[in-house]
GROMACS .gro file of C-alpha atoms in nm:
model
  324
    1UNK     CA    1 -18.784   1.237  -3.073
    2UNK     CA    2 -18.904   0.962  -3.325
    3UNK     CA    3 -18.716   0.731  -3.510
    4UNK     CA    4 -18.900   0.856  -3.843
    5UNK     CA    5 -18.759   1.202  -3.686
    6UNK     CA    6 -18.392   1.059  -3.576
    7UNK     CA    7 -18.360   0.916  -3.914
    8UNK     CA    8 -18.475   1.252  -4.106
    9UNK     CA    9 -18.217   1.418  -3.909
   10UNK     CA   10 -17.908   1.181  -3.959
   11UNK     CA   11 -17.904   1.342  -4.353
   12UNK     CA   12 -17.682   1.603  -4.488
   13UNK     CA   13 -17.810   1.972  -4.479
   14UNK     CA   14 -17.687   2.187  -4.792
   15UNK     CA   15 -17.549   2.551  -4.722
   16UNK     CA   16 -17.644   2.802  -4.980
   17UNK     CA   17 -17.339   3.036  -4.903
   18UNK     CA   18 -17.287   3.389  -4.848
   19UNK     CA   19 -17.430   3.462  -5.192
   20UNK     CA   20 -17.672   3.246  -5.376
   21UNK     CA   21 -17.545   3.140  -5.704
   22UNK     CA   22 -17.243   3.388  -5.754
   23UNK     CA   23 -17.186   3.527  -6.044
   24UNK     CA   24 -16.802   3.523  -5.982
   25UNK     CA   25 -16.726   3.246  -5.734
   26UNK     CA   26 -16.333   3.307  -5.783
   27UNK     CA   27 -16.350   3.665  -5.690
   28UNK     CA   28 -16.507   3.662  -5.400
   29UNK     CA   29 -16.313   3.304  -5.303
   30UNK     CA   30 -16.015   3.533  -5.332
   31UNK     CA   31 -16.097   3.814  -5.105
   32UNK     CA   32 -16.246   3.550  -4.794
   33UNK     CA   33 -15.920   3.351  -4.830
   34UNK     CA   34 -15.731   3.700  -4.786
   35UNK     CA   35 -15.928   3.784  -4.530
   36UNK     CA   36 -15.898   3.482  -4.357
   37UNK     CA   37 -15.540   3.450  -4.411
   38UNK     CA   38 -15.471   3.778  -4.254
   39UNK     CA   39 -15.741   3.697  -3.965
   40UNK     CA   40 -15.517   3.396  -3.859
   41UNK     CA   41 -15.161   3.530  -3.932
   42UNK     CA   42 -15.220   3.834  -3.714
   43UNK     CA   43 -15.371   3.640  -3.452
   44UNK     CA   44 -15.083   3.359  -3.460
   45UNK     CA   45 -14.856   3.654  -3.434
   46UNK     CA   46 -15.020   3.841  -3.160
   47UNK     CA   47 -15.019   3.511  -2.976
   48UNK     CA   48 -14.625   3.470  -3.002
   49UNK     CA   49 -14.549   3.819  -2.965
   50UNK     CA   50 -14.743   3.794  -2.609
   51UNK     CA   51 -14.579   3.515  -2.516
   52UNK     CA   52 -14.270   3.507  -2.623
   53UNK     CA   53 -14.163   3.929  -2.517
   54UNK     CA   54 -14.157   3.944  -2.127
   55UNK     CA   55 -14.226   4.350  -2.136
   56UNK     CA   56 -14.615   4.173  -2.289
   57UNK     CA   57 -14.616   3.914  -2.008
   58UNK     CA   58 -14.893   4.131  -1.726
   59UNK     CA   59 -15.298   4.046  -1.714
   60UNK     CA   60 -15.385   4.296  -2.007
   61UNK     CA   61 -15.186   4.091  -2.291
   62UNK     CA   62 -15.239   3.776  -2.134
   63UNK     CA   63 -15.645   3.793  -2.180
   64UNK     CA   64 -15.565   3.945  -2.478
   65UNK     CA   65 -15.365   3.665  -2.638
   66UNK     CA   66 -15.675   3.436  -2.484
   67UNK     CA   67 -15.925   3.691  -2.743
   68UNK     CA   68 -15.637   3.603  -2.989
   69UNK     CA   69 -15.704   3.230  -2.947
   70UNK     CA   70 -16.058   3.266  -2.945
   71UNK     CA   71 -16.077   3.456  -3.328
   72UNK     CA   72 -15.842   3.224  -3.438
   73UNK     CA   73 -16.055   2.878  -3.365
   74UNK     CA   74 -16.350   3.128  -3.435
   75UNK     CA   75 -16.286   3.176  -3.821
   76UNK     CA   76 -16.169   2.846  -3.844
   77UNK     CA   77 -16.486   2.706  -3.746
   78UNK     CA   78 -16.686   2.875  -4.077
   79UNK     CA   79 -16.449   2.996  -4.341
   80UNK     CA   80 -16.269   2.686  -4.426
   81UNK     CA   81 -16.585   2.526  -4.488
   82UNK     CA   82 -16.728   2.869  -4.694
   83UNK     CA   83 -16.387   2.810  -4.894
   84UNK     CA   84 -16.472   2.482  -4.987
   85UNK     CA   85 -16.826   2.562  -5.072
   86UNK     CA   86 -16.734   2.834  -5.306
   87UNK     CA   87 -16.502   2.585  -5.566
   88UNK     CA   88 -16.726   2.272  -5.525
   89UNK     CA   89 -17.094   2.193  -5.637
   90UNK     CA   90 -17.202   1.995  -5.341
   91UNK     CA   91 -17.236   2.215  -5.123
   92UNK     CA   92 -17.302   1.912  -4.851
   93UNK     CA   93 -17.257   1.935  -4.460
   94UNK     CA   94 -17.342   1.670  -4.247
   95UNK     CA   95 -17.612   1.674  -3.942
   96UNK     CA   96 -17.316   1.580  -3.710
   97UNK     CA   97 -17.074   1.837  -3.878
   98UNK     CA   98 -17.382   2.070  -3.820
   99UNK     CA   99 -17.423   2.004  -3.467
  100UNK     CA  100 -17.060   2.073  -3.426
  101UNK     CA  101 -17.061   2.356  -3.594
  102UNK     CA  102 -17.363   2.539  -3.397
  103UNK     CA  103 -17.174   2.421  -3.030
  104UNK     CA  104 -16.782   2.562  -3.104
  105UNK     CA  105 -16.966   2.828  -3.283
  106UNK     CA  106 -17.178   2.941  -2.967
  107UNK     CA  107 -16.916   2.860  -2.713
  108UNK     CA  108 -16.655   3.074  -2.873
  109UNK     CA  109 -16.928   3.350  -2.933
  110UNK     CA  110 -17.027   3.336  -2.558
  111UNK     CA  111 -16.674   3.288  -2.395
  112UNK     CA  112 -16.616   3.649  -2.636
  113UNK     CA  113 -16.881   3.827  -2.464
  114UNK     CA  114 -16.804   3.723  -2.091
  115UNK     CA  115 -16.384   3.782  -2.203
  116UNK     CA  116 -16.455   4.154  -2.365
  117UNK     CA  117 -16.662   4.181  -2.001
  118UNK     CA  118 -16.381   4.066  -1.795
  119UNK     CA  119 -16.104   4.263  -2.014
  120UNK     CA  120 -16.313   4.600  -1.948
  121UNK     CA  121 -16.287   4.553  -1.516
  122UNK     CA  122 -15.913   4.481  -1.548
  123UNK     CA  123 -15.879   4.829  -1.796
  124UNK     CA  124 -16.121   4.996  -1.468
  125UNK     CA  125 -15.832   4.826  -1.204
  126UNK     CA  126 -15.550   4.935  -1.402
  127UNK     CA  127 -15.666   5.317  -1.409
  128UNK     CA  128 -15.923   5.337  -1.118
  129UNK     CA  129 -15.719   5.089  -0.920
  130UNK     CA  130 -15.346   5.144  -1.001
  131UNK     CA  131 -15.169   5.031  -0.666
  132UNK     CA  132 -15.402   4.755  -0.632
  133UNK     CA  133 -15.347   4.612  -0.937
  134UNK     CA  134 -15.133   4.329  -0.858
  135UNK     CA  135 -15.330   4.206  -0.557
  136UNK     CA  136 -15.641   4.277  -0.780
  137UNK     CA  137 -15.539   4.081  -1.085
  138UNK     CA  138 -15.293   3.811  -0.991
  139UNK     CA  139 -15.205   3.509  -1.220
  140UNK     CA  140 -15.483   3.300  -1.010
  141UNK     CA  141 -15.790   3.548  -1.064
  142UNK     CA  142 -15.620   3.624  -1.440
  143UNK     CA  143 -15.654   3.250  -1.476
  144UNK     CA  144 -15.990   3.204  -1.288
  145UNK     CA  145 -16.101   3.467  -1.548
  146UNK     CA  146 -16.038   3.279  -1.857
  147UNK     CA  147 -16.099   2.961  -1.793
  148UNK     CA  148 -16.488   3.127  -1.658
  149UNK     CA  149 -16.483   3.265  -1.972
  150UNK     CA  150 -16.425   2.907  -2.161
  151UNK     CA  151 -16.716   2.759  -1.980
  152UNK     CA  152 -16.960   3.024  -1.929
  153UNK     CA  153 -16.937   2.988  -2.331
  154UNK     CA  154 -16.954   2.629  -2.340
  155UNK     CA  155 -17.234   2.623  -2.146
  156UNK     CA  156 -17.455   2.825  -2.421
  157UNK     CA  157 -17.337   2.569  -2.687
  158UNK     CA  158 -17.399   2.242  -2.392
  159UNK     CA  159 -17.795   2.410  -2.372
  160UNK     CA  160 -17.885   2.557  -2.740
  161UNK     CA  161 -17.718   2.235  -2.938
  162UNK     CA  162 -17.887   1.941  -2.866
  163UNK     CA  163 -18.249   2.109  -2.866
  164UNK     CA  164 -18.141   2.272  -3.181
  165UNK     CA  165 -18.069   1.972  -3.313
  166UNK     CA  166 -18.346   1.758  -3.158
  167UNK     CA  167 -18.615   1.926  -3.375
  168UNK     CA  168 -18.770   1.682  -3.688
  169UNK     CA  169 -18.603   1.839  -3.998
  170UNK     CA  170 -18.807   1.699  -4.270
  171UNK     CA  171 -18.864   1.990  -4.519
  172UNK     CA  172 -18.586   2.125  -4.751
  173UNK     CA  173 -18.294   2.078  -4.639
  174UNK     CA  174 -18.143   2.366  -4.773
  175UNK     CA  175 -18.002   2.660  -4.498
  176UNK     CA  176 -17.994   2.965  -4.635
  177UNK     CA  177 -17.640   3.046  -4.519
  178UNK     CA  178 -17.284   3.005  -4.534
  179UNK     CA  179 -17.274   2.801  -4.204
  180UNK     CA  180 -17.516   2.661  -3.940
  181UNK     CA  181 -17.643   2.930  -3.762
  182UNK     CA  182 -17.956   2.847  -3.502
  183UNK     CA  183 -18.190   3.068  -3.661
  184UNK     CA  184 -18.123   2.997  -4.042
  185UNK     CA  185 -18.132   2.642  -3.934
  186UNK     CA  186 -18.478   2.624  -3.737
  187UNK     CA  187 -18.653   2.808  -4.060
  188UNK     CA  188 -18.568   2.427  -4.207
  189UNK     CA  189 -18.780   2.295  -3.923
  190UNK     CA  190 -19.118   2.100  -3.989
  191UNK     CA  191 -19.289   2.185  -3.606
  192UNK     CA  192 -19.350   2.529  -3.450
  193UNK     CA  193 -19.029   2.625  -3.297
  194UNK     CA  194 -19.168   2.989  -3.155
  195UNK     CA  195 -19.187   2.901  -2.791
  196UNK     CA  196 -18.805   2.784  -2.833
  197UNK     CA  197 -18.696   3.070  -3.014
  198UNK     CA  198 -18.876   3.260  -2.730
  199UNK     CA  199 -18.624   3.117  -2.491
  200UNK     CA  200 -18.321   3.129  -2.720
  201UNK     CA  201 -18.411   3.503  -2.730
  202UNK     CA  202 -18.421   3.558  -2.371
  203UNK     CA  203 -18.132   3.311  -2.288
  204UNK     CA  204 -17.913   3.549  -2.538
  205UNK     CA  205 -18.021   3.879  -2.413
  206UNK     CA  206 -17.906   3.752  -2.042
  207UNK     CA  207 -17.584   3.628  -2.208
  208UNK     CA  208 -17.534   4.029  -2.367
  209UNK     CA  209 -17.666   4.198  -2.009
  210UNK     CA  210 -17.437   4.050  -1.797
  211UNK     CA  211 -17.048   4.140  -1.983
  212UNK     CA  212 -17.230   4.468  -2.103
  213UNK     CA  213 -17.326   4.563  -1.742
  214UNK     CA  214 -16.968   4.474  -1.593
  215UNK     CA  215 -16.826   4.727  -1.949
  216UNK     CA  216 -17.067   4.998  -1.881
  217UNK     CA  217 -17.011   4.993  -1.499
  218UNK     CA  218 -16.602   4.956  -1.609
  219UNK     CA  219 -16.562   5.237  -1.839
  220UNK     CA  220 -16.804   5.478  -1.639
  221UNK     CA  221 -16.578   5.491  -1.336
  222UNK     CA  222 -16.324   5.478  -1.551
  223UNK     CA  223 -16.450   5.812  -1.693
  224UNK     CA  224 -16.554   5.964  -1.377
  225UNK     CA  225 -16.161   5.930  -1.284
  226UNK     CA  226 -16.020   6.041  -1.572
  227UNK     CA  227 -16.251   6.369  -1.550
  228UNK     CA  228 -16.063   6.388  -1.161
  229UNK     CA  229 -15.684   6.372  -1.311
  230UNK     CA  230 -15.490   6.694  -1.331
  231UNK     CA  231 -15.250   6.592  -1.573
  232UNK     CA  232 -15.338   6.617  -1.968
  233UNK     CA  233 -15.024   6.362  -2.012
  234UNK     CA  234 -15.216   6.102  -1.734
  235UNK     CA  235 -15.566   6.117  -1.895
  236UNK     CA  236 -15.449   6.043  -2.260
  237UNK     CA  237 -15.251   5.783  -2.090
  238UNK     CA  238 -15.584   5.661  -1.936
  239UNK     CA  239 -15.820   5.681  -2.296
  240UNK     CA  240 -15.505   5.507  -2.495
  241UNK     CA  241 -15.500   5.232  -2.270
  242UNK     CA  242 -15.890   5.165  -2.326
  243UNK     CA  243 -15.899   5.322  -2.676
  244UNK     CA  244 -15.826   4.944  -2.869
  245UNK     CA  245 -16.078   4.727  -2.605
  246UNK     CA  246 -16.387   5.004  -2.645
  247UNK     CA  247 -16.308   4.980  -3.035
  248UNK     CA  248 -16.344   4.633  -3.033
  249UNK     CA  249 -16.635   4.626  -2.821
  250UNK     CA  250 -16.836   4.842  -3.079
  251UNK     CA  251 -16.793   4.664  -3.329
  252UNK     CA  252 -16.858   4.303  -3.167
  253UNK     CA  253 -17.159   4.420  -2.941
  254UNK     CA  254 -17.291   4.639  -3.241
  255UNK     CA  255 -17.336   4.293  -3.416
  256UNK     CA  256 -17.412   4.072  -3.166
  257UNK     CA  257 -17.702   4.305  -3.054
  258UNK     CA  258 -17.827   4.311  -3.408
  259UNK     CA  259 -17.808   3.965  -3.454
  260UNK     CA  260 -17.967   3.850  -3.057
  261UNK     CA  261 -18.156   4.165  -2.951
  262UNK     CA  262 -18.336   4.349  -3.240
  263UNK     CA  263 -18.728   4.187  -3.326
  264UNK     CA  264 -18.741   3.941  -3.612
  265UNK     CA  265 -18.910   4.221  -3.816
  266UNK     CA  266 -18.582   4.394  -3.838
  267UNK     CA  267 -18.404   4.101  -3.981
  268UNK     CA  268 -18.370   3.931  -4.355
  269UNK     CA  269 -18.174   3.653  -4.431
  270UNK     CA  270 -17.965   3.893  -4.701
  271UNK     CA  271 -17.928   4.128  -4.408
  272UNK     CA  272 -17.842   3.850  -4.138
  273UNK     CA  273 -17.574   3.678  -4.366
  274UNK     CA  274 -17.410   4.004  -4.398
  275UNK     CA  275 -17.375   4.080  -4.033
  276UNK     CA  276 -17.287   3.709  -3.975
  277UNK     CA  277 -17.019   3.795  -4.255
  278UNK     CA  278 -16.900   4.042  -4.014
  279UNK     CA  279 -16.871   3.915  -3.724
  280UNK     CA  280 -16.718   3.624  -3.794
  281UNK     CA  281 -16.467   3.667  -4.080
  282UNK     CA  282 -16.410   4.055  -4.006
  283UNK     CA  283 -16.435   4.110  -3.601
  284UNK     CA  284 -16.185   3.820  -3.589
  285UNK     CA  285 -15.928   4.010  -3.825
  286UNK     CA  286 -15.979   4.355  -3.682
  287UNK     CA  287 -15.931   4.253  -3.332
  288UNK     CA  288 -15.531   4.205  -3.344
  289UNK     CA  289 -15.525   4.488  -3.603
  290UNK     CA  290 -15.676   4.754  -3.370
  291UNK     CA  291 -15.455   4.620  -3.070
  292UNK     CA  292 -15.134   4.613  -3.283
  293UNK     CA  293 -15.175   4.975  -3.428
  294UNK     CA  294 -15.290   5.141  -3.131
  295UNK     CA  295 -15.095   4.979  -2.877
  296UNK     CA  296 -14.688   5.100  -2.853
  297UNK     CA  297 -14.599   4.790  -2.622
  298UNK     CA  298 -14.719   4.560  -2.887
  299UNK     CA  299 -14.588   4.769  -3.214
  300UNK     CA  300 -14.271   4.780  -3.021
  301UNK     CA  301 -14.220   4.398  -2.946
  302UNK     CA  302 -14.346   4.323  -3.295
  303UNK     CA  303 -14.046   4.566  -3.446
  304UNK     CA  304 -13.802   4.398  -3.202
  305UNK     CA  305 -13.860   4.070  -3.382
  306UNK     CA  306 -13.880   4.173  -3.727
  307UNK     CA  307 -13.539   4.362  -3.657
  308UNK     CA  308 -13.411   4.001  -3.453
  309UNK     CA  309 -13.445   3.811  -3.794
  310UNK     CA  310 -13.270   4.021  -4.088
  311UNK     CA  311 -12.954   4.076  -3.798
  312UNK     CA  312 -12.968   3.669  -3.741
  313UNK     CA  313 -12.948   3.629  -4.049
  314UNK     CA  314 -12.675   3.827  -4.120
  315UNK     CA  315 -12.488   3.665  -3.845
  316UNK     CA  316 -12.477   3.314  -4.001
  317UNK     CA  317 -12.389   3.429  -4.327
  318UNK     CA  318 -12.065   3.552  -4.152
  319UNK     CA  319 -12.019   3.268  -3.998
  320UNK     CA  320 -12.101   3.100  -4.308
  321UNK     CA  321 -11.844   3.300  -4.498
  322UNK     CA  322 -11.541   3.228  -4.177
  323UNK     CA  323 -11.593   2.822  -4.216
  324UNK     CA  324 -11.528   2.838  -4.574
   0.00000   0.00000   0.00000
């Protein structure tokens, strides 16, 4: 790249936000922070509740509180900065902020598919697989699994970043969303960027096959030995245990397919800031949602702590009460 190019490119970008211009910036200020707040509160909690009751300590919750993690960096990587944007008039981001912004935004995206992938095969062990479980998903493979879903992600945001950003950026430098996303960001771009968009494409649609081969292999054995059981009592066992994961599936895969699969003739920017919206300020506070309210283990260690504090409580006012 030039230095005339380098130089063009060290300036601040300006997001436009969600909404162009809102009409009532306090309103809708209010329902993200809401949102958000509940996003990171539920996933904080499904975090401790997973680590801290030993009943939630097997390879199910444990790549679950790992999904927990993930949604909880992932909204903090766009909202704040949509918060901000909403109550100030500069609605500045720098190339650098950017560029950090497109990588933690496409690692965390990508270590999501490969984790929903790799939670689907240990929900196929647990009910196709039941006496080999714990040779099948030890702490070392449980372990191996998360940290390949960590880089496999990274490794999206180590390619796509740097050639996003290496592009000459010397037209408006407005992006017509509420955070850097590739796409919005290469419409900025003053060269033909169709061959790399080309490869983008492709490189995405390889990074959907592979975790939605491993789910759709998963859940049809998983099926196929449900169909076998005798016992009404084992297969609504079986479908509750997968009910939450294949709920939260849809909805991330139903985006993510929209957003990396469907032609660009499908796609507006009104239409992809809304299913950015989704994804990334709504999948993030559904997820612990859907496993807290359809999951007993979890609804039952989260009532075992809410009934630990008003009884603590009580016990140091009597103590309280005997000093004095």
């Amino acid at each position: 790249m030039s230095m005339e190019a380098i130089l063009q490119n060290s300036t601040d970008f300006i997001l436009l936000g969600l909404i162009t211009h809102p009409a009532f910036p306090g309103i809708i200020f209010a329902v993200v922070f809401s949102i958000f707040l509940v996003a990171v509160t539920a996933n904080v909690v499904m975090i401790l509740l997973i680590h801290v009751n030993s009943r939630l300590h097997t390879p199910m919750y444990f790549l679950l509180s790992q999904l927990s993690i993930m949604d909880t960096v992932y909204i903090c990587i766009t909202v704040p900065k949509m918060l901000q944007d909403l109550l100030s008039k500069e609605k500045m981001i720098s190339f650098l902020g950017c560029s950090l912004q497109i990588f933690l935004y496409l690692t965390l995206i990508g270590g999501e598919f490969f984790l929903l992938g790799l939670m689907a095969y240990d929900r196929y062990v647990a009910v196709c697989k039941p006496l080999r479980y714990p040779l099948l998903m030890n702490r070392r493979i449980c372990l191996f699994m998360v940290v390949g879903s960590w880089v496999g992600g990274s490794l999206d945001g180590f390619m796509l970043t740097p050639f996003t950003m290496s592009f000459p950026y010397c037209g408006s430098r407005e992006i017509n969303h509420f955070f850097c996303e590739i796409p919005a960001v290469l419409k900025l771009s003053c060269v033909d960027t169709s061959l790399y968009e080309t490869l983008m494409y492709a490189c995405c649609v390889l990074m959907l096959l592979i975790p939605i081969s491993i789910i759709s292999i998963s859940y049809t054995h998983i099926l196929l030995t449900v169909h076998r059981m005798n016992s009404a009592e084992g297969q609504h066992k079986a479908f509750a245990t997968c009910s939450s994961h294949i709920m939260v599936v849809s909805i991330f895969y139903g985006a993510a397919f929209y957003t990396n699969v469907l032609p660009h003739s499908y796609h507006t920017p009104e239409k992809d800031k809304v299913v950015s919206a989704f994804y990334t300020i709504l999948t993030p506070m559904l997820n612990p949602l859907i496993y807290s309210l359809r999951n007993k283990d979890v609804a039952t260690a989260l009532r075992k702590v809410l009934g630990r504090c008003p009884s603590s409580q009580r016990i140091r006012v009597v103590d309280l009460s005997r000093k004095y």
